Tab-separated table of C-alpha atoms in Angstrom:
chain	number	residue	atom	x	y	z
A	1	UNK	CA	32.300	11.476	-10.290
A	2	UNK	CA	31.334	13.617	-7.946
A	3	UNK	CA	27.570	12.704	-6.215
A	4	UNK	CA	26.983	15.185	-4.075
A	5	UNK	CA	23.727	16.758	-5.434
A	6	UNK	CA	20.632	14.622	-6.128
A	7	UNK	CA	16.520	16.118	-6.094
A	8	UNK	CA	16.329	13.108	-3.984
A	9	UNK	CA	15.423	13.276	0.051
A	10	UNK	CA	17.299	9.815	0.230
A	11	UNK	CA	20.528	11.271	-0.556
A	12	UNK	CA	20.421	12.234	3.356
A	13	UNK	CA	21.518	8.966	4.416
A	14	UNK	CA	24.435	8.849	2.443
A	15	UNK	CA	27.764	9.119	4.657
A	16	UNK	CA	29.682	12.777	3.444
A	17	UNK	CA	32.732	10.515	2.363
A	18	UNK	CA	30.662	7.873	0.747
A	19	UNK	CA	29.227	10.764	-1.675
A	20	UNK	CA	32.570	11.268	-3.250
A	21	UNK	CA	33.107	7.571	-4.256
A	22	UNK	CA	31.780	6.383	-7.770
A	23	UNK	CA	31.570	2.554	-6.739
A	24	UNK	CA	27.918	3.363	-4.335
A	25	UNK	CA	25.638	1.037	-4.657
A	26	UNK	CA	21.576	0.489	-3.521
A	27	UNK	CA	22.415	-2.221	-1.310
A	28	UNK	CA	24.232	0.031	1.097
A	29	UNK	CA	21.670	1.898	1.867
A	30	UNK	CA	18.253	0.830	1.144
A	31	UNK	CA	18.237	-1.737	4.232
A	32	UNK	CA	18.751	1.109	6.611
A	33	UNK	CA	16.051	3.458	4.754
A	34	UNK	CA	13.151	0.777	4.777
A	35	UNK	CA	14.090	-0.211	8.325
A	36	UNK	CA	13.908	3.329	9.678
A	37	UNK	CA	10.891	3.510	7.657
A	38	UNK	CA	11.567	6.995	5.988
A	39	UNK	CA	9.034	8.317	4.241
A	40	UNK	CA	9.260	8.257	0.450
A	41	UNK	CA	8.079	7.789	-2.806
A	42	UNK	CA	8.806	6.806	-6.207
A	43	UNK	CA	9.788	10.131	-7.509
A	44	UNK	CA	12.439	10.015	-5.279
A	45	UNK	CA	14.042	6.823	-6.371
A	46	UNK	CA	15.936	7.819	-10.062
A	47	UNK	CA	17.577	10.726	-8.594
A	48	UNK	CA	18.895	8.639	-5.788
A	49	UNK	CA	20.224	5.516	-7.889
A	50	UNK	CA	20.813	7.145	-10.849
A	51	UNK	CA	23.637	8.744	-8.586
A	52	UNK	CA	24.279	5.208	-7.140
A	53	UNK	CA	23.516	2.405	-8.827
A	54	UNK	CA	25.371	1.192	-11.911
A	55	UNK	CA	24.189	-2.508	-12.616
A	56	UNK	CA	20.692	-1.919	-13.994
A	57	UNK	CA	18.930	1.208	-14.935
A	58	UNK	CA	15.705	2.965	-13.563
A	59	UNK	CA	13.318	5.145	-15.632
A	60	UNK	CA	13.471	8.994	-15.238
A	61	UNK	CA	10.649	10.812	-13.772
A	62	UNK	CA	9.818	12.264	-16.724
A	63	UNK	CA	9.244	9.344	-18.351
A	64	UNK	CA	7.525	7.900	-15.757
A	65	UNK	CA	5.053	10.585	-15.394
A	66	UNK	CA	4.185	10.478	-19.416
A	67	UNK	CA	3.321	6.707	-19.184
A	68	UNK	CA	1.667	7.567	-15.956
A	69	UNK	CA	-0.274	10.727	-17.573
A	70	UNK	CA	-1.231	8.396	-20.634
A	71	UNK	CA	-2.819	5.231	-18.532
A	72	UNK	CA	-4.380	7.484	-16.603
A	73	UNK	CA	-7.880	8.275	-18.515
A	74	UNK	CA	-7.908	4.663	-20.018
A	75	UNK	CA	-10.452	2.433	-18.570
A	76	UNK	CA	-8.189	-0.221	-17.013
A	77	UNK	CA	-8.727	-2.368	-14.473
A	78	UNK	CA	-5.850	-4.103	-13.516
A	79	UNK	CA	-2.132	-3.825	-14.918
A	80	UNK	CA	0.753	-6.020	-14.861
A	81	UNK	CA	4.770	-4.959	-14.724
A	82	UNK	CA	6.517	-8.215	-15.408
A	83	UNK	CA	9.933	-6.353	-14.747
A	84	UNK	CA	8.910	-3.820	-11.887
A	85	UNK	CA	12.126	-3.105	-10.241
A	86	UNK	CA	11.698	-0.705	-7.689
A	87	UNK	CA	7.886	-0.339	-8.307
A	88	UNK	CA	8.029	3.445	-10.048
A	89	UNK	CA	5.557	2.356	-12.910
A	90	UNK	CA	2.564	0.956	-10.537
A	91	UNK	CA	3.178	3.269	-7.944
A	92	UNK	CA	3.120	6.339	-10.099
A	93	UNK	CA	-0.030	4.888	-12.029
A	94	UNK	CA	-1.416	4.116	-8.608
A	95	UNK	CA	-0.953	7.599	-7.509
A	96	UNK	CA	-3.283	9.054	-10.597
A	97	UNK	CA	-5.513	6.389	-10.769
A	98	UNK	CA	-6.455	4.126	-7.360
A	99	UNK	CA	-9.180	2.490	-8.997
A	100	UNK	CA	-6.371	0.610	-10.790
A	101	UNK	CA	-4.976	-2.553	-9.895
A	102	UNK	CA	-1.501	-3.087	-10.341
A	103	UNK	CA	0.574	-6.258	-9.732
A	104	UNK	CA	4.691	-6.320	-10.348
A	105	UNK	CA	7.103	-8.917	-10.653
A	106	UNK	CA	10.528	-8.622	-8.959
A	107	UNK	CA	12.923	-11.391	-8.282
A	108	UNK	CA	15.187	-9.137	-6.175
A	109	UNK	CA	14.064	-9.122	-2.396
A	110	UNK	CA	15.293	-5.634	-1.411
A	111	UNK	CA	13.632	-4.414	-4.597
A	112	UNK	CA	10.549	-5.479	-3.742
A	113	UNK	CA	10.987	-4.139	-0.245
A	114	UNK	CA	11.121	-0.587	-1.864
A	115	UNK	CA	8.551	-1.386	-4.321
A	116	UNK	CA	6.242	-1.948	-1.087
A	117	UNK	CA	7.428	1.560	0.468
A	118	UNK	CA	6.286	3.830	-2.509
A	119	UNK	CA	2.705	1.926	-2.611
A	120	UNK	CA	1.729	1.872	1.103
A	121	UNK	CA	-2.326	1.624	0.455
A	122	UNK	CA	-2.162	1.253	-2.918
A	123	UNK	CA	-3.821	-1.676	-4.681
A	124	UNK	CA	-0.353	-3.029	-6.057
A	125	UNK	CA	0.602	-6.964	-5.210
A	126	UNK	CA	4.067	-7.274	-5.442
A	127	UNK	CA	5.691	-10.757	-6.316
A	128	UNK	CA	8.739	-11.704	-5.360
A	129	UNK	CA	10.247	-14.455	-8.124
A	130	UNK	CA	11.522	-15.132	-11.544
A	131	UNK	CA	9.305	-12.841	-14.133
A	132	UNK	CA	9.264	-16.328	-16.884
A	133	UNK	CA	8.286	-19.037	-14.083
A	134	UNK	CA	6.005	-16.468	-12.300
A	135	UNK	CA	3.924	-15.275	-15.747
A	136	UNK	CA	3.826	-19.100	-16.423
A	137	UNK	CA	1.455	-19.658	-13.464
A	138	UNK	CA	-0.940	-16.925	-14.056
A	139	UNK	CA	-4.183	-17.848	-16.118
A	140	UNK	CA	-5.841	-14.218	-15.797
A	141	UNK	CA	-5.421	-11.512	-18.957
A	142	UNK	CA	-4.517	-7.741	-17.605
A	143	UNK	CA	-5.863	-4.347	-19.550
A	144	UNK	CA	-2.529	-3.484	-19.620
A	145	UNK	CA	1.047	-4.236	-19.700
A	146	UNK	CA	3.502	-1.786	-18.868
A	147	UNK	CA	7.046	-1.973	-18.674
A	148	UNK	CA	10.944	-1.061	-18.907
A	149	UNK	CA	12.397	-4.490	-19.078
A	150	UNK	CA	16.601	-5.003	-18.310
A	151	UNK	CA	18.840	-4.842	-21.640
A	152	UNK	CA	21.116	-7.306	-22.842
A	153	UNK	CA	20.335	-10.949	-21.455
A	154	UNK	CA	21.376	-13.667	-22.778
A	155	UNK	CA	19.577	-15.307	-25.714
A	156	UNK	CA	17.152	-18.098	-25.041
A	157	UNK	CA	14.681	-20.671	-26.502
A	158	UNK	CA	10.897	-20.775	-25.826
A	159	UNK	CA	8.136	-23.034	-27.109
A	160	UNK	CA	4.773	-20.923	-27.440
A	161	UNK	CA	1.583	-22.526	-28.542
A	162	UNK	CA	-0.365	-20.759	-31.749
A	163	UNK	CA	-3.928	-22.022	-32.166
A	164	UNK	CA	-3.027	-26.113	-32.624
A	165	UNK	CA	0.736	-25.245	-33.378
A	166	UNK	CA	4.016	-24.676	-31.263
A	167	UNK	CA	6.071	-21.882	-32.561
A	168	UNK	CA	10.152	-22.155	-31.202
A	169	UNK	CA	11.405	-18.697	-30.649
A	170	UNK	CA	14.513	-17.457	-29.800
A	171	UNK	CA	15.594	-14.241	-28.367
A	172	UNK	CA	16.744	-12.427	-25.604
A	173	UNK	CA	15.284	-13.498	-22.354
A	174	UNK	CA	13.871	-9.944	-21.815
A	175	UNK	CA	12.364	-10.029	-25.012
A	176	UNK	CA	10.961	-13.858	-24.579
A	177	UNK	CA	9.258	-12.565	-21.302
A	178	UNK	CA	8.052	-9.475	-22.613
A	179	UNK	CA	6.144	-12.064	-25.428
A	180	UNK	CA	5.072	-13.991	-22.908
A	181	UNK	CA	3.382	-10.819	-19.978
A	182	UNK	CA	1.964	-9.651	-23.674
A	183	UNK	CA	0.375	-13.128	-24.433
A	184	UNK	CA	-2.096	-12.307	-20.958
A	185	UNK	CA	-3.375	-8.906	-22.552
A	186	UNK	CA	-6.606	-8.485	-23.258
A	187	UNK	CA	-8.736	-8.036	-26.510
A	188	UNK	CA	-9.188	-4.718	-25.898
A	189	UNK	CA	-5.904	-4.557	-23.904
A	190	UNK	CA	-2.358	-2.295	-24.284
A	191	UNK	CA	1.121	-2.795	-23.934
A	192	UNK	CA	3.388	0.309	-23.457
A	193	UNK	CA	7.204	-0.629	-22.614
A	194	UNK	CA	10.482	1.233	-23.431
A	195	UNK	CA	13.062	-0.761	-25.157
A	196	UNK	CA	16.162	0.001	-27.200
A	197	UNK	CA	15.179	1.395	-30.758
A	198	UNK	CA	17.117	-2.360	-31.880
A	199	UNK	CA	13.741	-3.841	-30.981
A	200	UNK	CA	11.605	-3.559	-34.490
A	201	UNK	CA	15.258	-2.646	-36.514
A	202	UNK	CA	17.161	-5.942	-35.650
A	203	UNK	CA	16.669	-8.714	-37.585
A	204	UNK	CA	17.923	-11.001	-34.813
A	205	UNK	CA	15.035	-9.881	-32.275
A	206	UNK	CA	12.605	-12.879	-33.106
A	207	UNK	CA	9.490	-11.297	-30.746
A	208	UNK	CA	9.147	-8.128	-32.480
A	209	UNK	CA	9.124	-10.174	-36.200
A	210	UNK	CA	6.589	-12.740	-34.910
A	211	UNK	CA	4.346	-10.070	-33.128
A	212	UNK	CA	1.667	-10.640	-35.739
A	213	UNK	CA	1.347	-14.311	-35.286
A	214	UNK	CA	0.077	-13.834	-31.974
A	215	UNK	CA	-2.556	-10.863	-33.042
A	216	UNK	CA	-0.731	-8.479	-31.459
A	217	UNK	CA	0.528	-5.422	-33.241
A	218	UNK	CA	2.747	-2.215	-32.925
A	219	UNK	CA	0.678	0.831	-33.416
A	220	UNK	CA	2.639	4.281	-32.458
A	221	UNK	CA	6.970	4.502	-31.495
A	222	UNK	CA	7.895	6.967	-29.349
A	223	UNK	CA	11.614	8.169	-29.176
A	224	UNK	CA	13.235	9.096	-26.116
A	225	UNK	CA	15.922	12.146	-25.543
A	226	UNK	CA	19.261	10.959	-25.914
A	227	UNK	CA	20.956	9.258	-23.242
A	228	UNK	CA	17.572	9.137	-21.397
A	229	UNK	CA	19.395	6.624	-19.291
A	230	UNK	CA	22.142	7.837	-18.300
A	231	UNK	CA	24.874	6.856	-16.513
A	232	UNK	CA	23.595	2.803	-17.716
A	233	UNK	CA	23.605	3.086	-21.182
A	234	UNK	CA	23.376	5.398	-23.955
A	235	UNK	CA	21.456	3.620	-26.161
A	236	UNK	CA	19.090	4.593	-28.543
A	237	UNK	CA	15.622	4.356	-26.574
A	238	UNK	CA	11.600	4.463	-27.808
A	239	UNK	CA	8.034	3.567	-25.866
A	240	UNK	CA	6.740	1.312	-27.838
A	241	UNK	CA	2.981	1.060	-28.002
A	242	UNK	CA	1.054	-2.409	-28.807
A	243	UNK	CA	-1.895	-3.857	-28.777
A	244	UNK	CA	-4.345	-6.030	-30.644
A	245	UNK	CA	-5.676	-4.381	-32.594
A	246	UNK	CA	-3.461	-3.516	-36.125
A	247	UNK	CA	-3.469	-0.114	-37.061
A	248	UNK	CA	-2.581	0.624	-41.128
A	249	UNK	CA	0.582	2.762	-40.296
A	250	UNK	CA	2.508	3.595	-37.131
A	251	UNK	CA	2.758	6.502	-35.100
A	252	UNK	CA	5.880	8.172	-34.461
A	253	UNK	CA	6.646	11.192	-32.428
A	254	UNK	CA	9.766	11.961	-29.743
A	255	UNK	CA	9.190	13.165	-26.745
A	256	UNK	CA	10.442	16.027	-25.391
A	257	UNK	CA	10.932	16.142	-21.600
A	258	UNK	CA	10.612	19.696	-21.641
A	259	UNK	CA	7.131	20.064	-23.026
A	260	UNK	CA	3.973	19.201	-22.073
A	261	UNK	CA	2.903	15.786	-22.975
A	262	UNK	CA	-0.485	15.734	-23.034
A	263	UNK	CA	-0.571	16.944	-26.842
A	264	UNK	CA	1.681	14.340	-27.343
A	265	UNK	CA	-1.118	11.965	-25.470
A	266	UNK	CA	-3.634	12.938	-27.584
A	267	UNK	CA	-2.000	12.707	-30.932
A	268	UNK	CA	-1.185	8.994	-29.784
A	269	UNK	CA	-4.990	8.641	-29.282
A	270	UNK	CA	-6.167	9.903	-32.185
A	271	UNK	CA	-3.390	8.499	-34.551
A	272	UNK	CA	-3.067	10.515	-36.873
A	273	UNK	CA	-0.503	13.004	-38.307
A	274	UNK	CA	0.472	16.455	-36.482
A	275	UNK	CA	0.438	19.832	-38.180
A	276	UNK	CA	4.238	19.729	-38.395
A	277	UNK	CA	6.561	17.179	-38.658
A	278	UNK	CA	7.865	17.829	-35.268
A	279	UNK	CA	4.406	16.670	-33.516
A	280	UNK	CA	4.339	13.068	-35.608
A	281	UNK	CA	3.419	11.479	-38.246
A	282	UNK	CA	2.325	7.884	-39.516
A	283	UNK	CA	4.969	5.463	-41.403
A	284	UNK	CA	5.235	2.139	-42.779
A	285	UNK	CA	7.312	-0.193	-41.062
């Protein structure tokens, strides 16, 4: 594989024989980059580990900035990212909106070090710690949760309480935490995440069948380019769009990193069907 091109201005402190090898990873680097204290931000973070990085994947920009372009007229006050990573969501929101406050989980150190260099004097709080034992100490509800959890944990069991009842779930451990960030959303709230396309189509995936039960509901699907993320997986990928309040049919569009988004945006808002097939249309699911 060869690595040496990249849109990214960290790619300078990458040795000239280390940018032939395909076994570079973050850790090599990122040390040296926040201790020299370059000066970054998160736009410049997929094209570098994208290039690097092969254990976990990190959103494309142009993904980023539709999520980022969609928050950013909504009338939200503070926003949680139980999976932040290396920050991109927040700090890209934060960028477009400061009157928003963010807060991330991240239970890797160095990632949170980065997550703190793209958001210098931005009203992000970053927490370092498990996602499941960290949401389980919060009592405040966020305007919205926003997302790209990891793939493919292992399965696990969770008791969540229903009114007077305890519902057992099982599922993936992604999926349990993304049911429990989504229990802390607000009446008038939204989740957007992007998960594999398996989410709603697998039977197995217990979170997406129980949804319901806990008044919260998916109301437009958004399919991702092919192999939007590249070189981790090539899974089939959607932003899925949920709240709590249930909508009669579902939204579904695709969106096309080469075209503006903000038609896209609207027809989200609106829900409702586009002139042509191409622009969306409302299903049954």
């Amino acid at each position: 594989m060869d690595l040496k091109k990249t849109d990214s201005k960290l790619w300078q402190y990458v040795s000239e024989d280390d940018k032939f090898r395909n076994e570079l990873v973050q850790s090599q680097y990122f040390p040296e980059i926040i201790k020299q204290k370059v000066d970054f931000s998160w736009k410049d973070i997929h094209p570098f580990v994208s290039k690097i990085e092969i254990s976990d994947h990190t959103l494309p920009n142009f993904i980023v900035r539709f999520i980022s372009n969609y928050v950013k007229d909504k009338k939200f006050d503070n926003i949680l990212d139980p999976w932040s990573k290396y920050g991109v969501l927040l700090a890209a929101i934060a960028e477009n909106n400061n009157n928003v406050n963010g807060l991330g989980i991240e239970i890797f150190n160095e990632a949170v070090d980065i997550s703190m260099a793209i958001s210098k004097d931005k009203p992000i709080e970053w927490v370092n710690g498990n996602s499941l034992i960290e949401l389980g100490k919060m009592d405040s509800n966020f305007d919205a949760i926003i997302s790209s959890p990891p793939f493919g944990l292992s399965r696990i069991r969770k008791d969540f309480k229903i009114g007077k009842d305890i519902l057992e779930i099982s599922d993936s451990e992604n999926n349990i935490v993304l049911l429990e960030a989504l229990a802390k959303l607000s009446e008038s709230g939204e989740g957007v995440f992007v998960l594999p396309n398996r989410f709603v189509f697998d039977r197995r995936n217990n979170v997406s069948r129980n949804l319901n039960k806990f008044n919260l509901f998916i109301n437009s699907i958004i399919a991702l380019p092919k192999k939007s993320l590249s070189p981790w997986t090539s899974i089939d990928l959607n932003i899925y769009f949920i709240s709590r309040v249930p909508t009669e049919k579902i939204f579904l569009s695709y969106l096309d990193q080469d075209k503006n988004p903000i038609d896209l945006i609207d027809q989200i808002e609106s829900h409702r069907n586009g002139k042509e097939i191409q622009s969306g249309f409302l299903i049954d699911l």
